[in-house]
PDB file of C-alpha atoms in Angstrom:
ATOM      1  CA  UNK W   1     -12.809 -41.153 -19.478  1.00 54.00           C
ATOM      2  CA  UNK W   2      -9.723 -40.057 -21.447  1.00 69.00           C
ATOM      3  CA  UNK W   3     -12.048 -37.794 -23.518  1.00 89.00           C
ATOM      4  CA  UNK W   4     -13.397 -35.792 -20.790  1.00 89.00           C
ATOM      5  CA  UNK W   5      -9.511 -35.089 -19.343  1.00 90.00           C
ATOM      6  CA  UNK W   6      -9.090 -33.921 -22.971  1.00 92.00           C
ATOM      7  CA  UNK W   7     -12.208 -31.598 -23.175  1.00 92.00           C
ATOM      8  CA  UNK W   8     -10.910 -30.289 -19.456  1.00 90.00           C
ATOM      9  CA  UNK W   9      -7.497 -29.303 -21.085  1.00 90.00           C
ATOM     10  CA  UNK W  10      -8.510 -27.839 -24.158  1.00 92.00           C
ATOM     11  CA  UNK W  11     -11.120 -25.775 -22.070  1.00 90.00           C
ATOM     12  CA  UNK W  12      -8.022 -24.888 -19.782  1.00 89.00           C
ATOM     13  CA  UNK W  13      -6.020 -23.967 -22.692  1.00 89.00           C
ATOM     14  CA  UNK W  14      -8.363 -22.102 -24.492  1.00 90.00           C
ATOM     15  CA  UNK W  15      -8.813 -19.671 -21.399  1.00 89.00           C
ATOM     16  CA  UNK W  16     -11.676 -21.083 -19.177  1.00 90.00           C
ATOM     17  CA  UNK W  17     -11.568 -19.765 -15.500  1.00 91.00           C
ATOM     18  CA  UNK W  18     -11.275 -22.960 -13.646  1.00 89.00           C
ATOM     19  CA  UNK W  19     -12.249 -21.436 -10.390  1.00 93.00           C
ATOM     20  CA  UNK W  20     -15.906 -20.525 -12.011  1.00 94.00           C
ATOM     21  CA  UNK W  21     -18.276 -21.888  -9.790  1.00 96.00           C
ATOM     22  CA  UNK W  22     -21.705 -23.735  -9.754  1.00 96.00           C
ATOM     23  CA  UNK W  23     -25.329 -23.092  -8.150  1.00 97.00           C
ATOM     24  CA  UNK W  24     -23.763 -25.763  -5.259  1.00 96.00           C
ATOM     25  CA  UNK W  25     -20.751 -23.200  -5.490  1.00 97.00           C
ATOM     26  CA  UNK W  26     -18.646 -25.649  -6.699  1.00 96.00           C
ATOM     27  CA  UNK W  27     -15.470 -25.556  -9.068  1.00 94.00           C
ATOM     28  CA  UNK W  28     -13.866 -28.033 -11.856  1.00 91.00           C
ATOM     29  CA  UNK W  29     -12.139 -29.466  -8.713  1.00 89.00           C
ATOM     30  CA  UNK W  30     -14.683 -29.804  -6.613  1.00 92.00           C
ATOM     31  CA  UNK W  31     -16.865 -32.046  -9.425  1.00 92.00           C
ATOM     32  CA  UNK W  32     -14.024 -33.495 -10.690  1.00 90.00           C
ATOM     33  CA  UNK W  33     -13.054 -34.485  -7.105  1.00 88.00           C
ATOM     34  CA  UNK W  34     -16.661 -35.366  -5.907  1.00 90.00           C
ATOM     35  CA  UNK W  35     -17.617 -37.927  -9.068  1.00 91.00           C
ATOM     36  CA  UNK W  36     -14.177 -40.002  -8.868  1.00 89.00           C
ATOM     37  CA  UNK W  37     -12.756 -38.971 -12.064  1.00 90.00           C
ATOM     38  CA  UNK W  38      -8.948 -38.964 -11.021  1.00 86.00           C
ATOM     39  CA  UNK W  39      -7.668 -38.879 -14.804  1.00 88.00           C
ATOM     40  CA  UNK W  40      -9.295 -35.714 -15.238  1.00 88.00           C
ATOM     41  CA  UNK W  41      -8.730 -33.806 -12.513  1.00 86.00           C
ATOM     42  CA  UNK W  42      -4.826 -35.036 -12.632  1.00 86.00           C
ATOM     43  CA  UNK W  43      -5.022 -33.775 -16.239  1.00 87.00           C
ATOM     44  CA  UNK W  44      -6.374 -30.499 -14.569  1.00 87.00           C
ATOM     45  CA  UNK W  45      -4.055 -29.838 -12.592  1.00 85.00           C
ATOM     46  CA  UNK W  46      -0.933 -30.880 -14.716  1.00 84.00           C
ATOM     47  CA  UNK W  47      -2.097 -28.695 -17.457  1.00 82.00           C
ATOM     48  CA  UNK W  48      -3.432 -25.618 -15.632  1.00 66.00           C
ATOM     49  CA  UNK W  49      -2.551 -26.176 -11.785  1.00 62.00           C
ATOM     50  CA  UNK W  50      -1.178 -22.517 -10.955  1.00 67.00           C
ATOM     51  CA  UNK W  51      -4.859 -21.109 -11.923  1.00 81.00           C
ATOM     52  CA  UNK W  52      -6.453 -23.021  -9.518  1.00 84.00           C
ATOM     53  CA  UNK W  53      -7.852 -21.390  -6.186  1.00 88.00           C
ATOM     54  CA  UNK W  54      -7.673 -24.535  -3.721  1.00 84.00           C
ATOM     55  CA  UNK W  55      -9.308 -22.333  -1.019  1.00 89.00           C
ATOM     56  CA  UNK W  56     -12.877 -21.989  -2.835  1.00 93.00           C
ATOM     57  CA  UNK W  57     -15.505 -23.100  -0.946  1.00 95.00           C
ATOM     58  CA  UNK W  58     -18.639 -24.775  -1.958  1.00 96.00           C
ATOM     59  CA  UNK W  59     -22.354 -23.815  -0.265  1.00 96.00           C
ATOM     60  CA  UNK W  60     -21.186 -26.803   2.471  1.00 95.00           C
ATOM     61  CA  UNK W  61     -18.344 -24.717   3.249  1.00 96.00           C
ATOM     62  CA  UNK W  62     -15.885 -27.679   1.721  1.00 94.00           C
ATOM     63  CA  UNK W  63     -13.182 -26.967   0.123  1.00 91.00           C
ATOM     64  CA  UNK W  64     -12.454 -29.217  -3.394  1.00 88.00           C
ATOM     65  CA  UNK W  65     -10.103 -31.125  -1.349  1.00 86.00           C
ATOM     66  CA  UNK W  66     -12.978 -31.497   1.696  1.00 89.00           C
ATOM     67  CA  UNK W  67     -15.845 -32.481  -0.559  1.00 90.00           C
ATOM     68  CA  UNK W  68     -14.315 -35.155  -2.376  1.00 87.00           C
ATOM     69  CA  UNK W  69     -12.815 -37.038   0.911  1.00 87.00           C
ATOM     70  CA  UNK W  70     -16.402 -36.590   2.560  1.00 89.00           C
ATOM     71  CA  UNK W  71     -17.875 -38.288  -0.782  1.00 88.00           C
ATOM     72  CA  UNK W  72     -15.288 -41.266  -0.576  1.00 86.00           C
ATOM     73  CA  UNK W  73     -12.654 -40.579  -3.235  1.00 80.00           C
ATOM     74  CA  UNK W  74      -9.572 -40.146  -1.128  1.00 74.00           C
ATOM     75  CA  UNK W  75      -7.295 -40.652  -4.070  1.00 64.00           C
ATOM     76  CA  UNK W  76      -9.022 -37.507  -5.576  1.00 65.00           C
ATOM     77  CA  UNK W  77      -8.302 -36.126  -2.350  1.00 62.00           C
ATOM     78  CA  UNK W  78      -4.550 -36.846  -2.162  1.00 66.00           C
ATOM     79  CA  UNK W  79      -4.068 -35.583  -5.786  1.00 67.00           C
ATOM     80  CA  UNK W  80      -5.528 -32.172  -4.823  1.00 59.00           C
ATOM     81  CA  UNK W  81      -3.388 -32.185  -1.701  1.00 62.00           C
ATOM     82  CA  UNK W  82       0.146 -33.050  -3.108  1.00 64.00           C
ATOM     83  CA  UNK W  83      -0.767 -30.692  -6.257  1.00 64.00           C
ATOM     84  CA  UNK W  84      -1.568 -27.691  -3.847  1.00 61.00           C
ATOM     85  CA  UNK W  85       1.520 -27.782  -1.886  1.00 56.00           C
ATOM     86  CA  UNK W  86       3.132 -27.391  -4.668  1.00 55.00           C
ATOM     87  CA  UNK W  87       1.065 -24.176  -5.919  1.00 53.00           C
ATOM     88  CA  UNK W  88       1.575 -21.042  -3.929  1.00 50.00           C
ATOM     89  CA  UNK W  89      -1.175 -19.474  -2.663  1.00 51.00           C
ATOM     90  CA  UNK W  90      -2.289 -16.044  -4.086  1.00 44.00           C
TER      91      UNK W  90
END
């Protein structure tokens, strides 16, 4: 798991648009948030949090934070959610 948090970072610092989205209209988050992988997306959002857009939503009309509660990964959930209180919204 630790190598795909590392392959998220280096994409993040090499200039990917994290808020690019899917053909389900999802973002990095959103997948990240949806599959369980907590080590990634907290290595997301350490490394390029303020880039984020919190408010995208997917073709379910769920936010990041929304899909990955509805697919049982509350921790996910709670990362997004004490991360994006700390990110003001642009």
């Amino acid at each position: 798991m630790q190598d795909r948090a590392e392959t998220a970072v280096c994409l993040l610092q090499a200039g990917a648009n994290p808020n690019i989205t899917n053909e389900d209209g999802r973002t990095a988050l959103h997948e990240a948030g949806v599959r369980g992988f907590i080590e990634t997306l907290e290595a997301m959002l350490e490394s390029g949090g303020a880039h984020f857009d919190f408010w995208v939503e997917d073709k379910d009309n769920c936010t990041a934070f929304e899909a990955s509660r509805r697919a049982g990964h509350g921790l996910c959930a709670t990362v997004r959610t004490t991360h994006a209180a700390r990110t003001p919204r642009f």
